[in-house]
Coordinates of C-alpha atoms in Angstrom, one line a residue:
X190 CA 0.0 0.0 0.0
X191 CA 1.4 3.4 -0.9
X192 CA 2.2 6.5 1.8
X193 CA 0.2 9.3 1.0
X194 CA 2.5 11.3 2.4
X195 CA 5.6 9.9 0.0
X196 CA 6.9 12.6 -2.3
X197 CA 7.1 12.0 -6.4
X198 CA 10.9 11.1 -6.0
X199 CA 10.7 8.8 -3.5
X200 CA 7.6 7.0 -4.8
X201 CA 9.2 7.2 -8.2
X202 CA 12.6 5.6 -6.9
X203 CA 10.7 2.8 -5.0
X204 CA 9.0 1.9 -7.8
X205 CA 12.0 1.5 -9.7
X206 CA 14.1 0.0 -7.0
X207 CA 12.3 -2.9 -6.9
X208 CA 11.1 -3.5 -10.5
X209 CA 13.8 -6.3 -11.7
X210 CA 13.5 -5.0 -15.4
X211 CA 14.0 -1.0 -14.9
X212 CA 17.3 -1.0 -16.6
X213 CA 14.7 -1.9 -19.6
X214 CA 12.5 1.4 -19.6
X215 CA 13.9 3.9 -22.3
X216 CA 16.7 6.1 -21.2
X217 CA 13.9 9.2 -22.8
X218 CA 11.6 8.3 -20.6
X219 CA 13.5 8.2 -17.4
X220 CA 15.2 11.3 -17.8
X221 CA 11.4 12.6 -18.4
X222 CA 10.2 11.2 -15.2
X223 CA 13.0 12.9 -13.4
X224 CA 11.1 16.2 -13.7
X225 CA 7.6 14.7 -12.3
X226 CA 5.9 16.9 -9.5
X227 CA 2.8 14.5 -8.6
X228 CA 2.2 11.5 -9.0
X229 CA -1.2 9.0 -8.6
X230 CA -1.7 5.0 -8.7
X231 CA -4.3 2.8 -9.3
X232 CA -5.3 -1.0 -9.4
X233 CA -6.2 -1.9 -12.6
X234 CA -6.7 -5.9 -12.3
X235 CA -6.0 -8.8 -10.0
X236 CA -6.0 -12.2 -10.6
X237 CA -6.1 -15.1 -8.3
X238 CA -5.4 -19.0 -8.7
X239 CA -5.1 -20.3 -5.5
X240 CA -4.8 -23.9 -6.8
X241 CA -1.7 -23.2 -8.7
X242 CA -0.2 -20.5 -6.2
X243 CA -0.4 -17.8 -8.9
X244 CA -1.1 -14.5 -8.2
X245 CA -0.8 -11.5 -10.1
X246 CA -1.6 -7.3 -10.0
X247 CA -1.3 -4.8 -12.5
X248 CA -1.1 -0.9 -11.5
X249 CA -0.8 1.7 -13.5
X250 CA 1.4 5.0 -11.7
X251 CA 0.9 8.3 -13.8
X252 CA 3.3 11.2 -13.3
X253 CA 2.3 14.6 -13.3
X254 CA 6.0 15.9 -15.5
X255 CA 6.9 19.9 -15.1
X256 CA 6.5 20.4 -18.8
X257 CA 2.6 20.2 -18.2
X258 CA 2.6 16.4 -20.1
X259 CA 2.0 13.4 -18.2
X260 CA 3.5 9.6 -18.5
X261 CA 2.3 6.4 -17.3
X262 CA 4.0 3.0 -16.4
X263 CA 2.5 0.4 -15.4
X264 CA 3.8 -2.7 -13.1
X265 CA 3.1 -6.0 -13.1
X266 CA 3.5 -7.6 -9.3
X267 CA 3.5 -11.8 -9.7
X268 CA 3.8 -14.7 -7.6
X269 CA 4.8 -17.9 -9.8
X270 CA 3.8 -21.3 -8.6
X271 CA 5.0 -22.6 -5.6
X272 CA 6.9 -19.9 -5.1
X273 CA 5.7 -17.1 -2.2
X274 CA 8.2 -14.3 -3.3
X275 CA 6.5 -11.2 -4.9
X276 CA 8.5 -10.2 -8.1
X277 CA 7.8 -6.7 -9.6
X278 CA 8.8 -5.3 -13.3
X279 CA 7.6 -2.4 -15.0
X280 CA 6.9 -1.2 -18.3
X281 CA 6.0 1.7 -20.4
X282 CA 2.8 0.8 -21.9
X283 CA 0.5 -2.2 -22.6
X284 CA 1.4 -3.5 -24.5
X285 CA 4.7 -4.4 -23.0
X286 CA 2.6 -5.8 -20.4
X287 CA 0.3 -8.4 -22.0
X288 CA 4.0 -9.4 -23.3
X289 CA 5.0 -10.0 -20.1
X290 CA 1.9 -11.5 -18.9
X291 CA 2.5 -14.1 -21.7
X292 CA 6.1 -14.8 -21.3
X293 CA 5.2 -15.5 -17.8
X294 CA 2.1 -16.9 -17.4
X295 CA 1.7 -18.8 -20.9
X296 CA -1.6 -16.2 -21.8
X297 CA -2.6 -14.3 -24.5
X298 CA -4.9 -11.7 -24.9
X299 CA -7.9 -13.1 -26.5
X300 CA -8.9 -11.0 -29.3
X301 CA -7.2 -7.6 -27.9
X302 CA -5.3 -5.4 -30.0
X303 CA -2.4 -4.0 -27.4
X304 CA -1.9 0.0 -27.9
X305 CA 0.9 1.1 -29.5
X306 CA 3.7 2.5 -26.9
X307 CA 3.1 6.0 -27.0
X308 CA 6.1 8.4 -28.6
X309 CA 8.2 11.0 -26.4
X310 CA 5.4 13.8 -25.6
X311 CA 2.2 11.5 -26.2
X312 CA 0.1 10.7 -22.9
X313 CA -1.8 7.5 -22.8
X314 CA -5.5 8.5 -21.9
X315 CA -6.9 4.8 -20.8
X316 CA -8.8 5.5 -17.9
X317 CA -11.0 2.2 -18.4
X318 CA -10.2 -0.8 -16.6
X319 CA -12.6 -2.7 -17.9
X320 CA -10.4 -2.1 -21.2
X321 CA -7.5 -3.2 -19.6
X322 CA -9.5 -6.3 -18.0
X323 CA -9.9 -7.0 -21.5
X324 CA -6.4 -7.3 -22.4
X325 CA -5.9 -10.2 -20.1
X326 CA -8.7 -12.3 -20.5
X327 CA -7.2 -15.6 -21.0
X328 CA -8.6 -17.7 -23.8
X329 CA -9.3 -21.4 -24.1
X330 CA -11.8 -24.2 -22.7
X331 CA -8.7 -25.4 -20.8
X332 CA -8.1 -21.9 -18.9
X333 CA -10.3 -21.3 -15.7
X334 CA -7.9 -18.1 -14.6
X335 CA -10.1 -15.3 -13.3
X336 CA -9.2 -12.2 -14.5
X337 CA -10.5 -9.7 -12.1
X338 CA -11.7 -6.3 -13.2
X339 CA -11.1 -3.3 -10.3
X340 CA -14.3 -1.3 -10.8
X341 CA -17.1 -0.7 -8.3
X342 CA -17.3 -3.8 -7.1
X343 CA -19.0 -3.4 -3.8
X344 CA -21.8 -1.1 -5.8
X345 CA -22.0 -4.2 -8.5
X346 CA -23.1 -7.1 -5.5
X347 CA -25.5 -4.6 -3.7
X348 CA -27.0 -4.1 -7.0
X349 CA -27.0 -8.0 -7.8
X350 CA -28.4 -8.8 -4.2
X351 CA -30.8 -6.0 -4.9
X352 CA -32.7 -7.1 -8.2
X353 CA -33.3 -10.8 -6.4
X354 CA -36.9 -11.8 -6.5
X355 CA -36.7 -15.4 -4.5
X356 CA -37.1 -15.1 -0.7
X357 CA -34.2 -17.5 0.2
X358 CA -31.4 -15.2 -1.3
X359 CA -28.3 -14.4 0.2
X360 CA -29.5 -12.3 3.5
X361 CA -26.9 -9.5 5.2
X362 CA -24.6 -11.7 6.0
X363 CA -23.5 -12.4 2.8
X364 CA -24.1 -8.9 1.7
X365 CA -22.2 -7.2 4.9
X366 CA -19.4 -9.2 3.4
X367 CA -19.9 -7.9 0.1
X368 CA -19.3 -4.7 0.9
X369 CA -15.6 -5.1 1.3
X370 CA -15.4 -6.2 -2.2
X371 CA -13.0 -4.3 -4.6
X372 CA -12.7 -6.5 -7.6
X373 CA -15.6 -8.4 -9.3
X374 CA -15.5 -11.2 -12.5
X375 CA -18.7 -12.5 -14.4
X376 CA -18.7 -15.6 -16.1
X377 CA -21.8 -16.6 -17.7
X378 CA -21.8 -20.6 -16.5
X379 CA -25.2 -21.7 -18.7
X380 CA -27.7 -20.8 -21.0
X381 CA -30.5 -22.7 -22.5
X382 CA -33.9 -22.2 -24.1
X383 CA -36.5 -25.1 -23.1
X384 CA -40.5 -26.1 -23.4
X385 CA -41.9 -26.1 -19.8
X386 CA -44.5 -28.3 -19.1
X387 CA -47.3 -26.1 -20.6
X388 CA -45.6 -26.2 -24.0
X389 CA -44.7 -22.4 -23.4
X390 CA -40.4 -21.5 -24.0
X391 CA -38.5 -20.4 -21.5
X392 CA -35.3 -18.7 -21.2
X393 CA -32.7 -19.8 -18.9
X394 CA -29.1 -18.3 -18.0
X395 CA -26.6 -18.5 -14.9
X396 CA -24.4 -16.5 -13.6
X397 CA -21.6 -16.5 -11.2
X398 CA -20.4 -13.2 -10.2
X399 CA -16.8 -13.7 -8.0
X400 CA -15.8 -11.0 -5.8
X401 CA -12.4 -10.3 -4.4
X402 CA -12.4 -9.2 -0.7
X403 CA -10.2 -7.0 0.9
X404 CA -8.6 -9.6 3.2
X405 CA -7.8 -11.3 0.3
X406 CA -10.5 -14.1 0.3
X407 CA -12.7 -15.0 -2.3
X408 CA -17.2 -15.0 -2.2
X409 CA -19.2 -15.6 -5.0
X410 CA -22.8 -15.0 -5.8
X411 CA -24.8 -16.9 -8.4
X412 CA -27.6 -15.3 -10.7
X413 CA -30.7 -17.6 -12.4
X414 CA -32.1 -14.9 -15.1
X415 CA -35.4 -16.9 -16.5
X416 CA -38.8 -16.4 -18.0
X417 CA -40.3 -19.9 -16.4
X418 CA -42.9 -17.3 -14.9
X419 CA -47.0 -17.1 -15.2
X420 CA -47.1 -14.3 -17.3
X421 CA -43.2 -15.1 -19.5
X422 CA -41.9 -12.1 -17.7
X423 CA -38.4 -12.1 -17.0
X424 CA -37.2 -12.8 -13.2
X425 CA -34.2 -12.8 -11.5
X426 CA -32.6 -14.8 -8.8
X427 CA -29.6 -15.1 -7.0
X428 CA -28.3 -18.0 -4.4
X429 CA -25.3 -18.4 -1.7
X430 CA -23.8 -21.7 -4.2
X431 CA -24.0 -22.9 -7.9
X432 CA -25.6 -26.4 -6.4
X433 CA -28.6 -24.1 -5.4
X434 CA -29.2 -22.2 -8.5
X435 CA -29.2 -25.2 -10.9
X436 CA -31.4 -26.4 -8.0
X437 CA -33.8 -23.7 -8.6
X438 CA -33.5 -23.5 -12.8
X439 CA -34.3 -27.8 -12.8
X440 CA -37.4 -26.9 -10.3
X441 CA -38.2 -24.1 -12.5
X442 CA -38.3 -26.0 -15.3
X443 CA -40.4 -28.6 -13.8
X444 CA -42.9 -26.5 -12.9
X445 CA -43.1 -23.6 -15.4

């Protein structure tokens, strides 16, 4: 976690000092960084395996220069598996980073187009990290990897918990927890059309929105979106596990 009270320099030098690939970052660029007066950082995504032991974080730290421009690196923090040191390296854009995210982790970006670095004077101006989510979405039936997106989280599982129509939701347990969460992933888990009973269609599609915690630990919720109702409307419902919410789509289904 960063001091609020650490100066441009020092913050600048930290960063550096520990990165194990600063020797990399154009000589330009550092000597433009040298003249930064402010400076701000931000999580852009986290990704958790804890069956493998990987971890990973990406920040991005943009400096405030004293020729009125503005730069951006951006640091990728990784555990490997079976291995509990923290490594740190740092690049200057991007695309650099999906690189790097590939050389070390095997993963490409599915369907992304990296930016292109951006030349002495440009500013990069992606303030999206839903964008940047993007970038690192692994591809594959055979990669499970979360890729979790820093944005709102905490506002995203009141809003899930809050559009729940089936009395045996998650209560305020479950939702006091939710309110330390600062990094959220969706993954659409089914989706089917099928005749109920009456002969009428229905529409069915689950859900499991995974939250990151602040300590670290891991809650997800899971969403049933159907129209097995009297009247076809659509409903939505949201359970504690994923046994419970195919539970509730075979019951559904049963009984239109």
């Amino acid at each position: 976690m960063s001091d609020p009270y650490e100066t441009t320099e020092a913050h600048l030098d930290r960063l550096l000092g520990r990165a194990l690939n600063s020797f990399d970052l154009p000589d330009r660029l550092v000597e433009r960084l040298g003249t930064a007066l402010a400076h701000s950082s931000s999580l852009c995504t986290t990704h958790h395996n804890p069956a493998a032991g990987v971890w990973r974080e990406t920040r991005r730290h943009t400096y405030l220069l004293a020729d009125g421009g503005s730069v951006s690196l951006w640091e990728l923090s990784y555990r490997l598996e079976d291995d509990r040191a923290v490594r740190h390296e740092v690049f200057a854009g991007k695309a650099e980073t999906c690189l790097a995210v590939a050389r070390l982790f095997g993963e490409t970006a599915a369907g992304a187009v990296p930016d292109p670095l951006p030349l002495p004077g440009e500013e990069e101006h992606d303030d999206d990290p839903a964008v940047f989510g993007a970038l690192f979405a692994a591809q594959g039936p055979a990669s499970r990897h979360r890729e979790y997106v820093v944005e709102e989280s905490a506002d995203h599982a009141r809003r899930v918990l809050r559009r729940a129509e089936n009395p045996d939701r998650p209560g305020e347990e479950v939702a006091a927890l939710l309110r330390a969460a600062y990094a959220h992933h969706i993954t659409q888990a089914f989706g089917t059309r099928q005749f109920l009973p009456n002969g009428r269609g229905a529409g069915f599609n689950l859900y499991e929105h995974a939250f990151v915690l602040l300590d670290g630990t891991e809650l997800s919720l899971w969403e049933v979106e159907h129209t097995a109702t009297p009247d076809g409307r659509h409903m939505c419902e949201v359970y504690a596990s994923e046994a419970a919410a195919r539970g509730a789509m075979e019951l559904r289904a049963r009984v239109g």
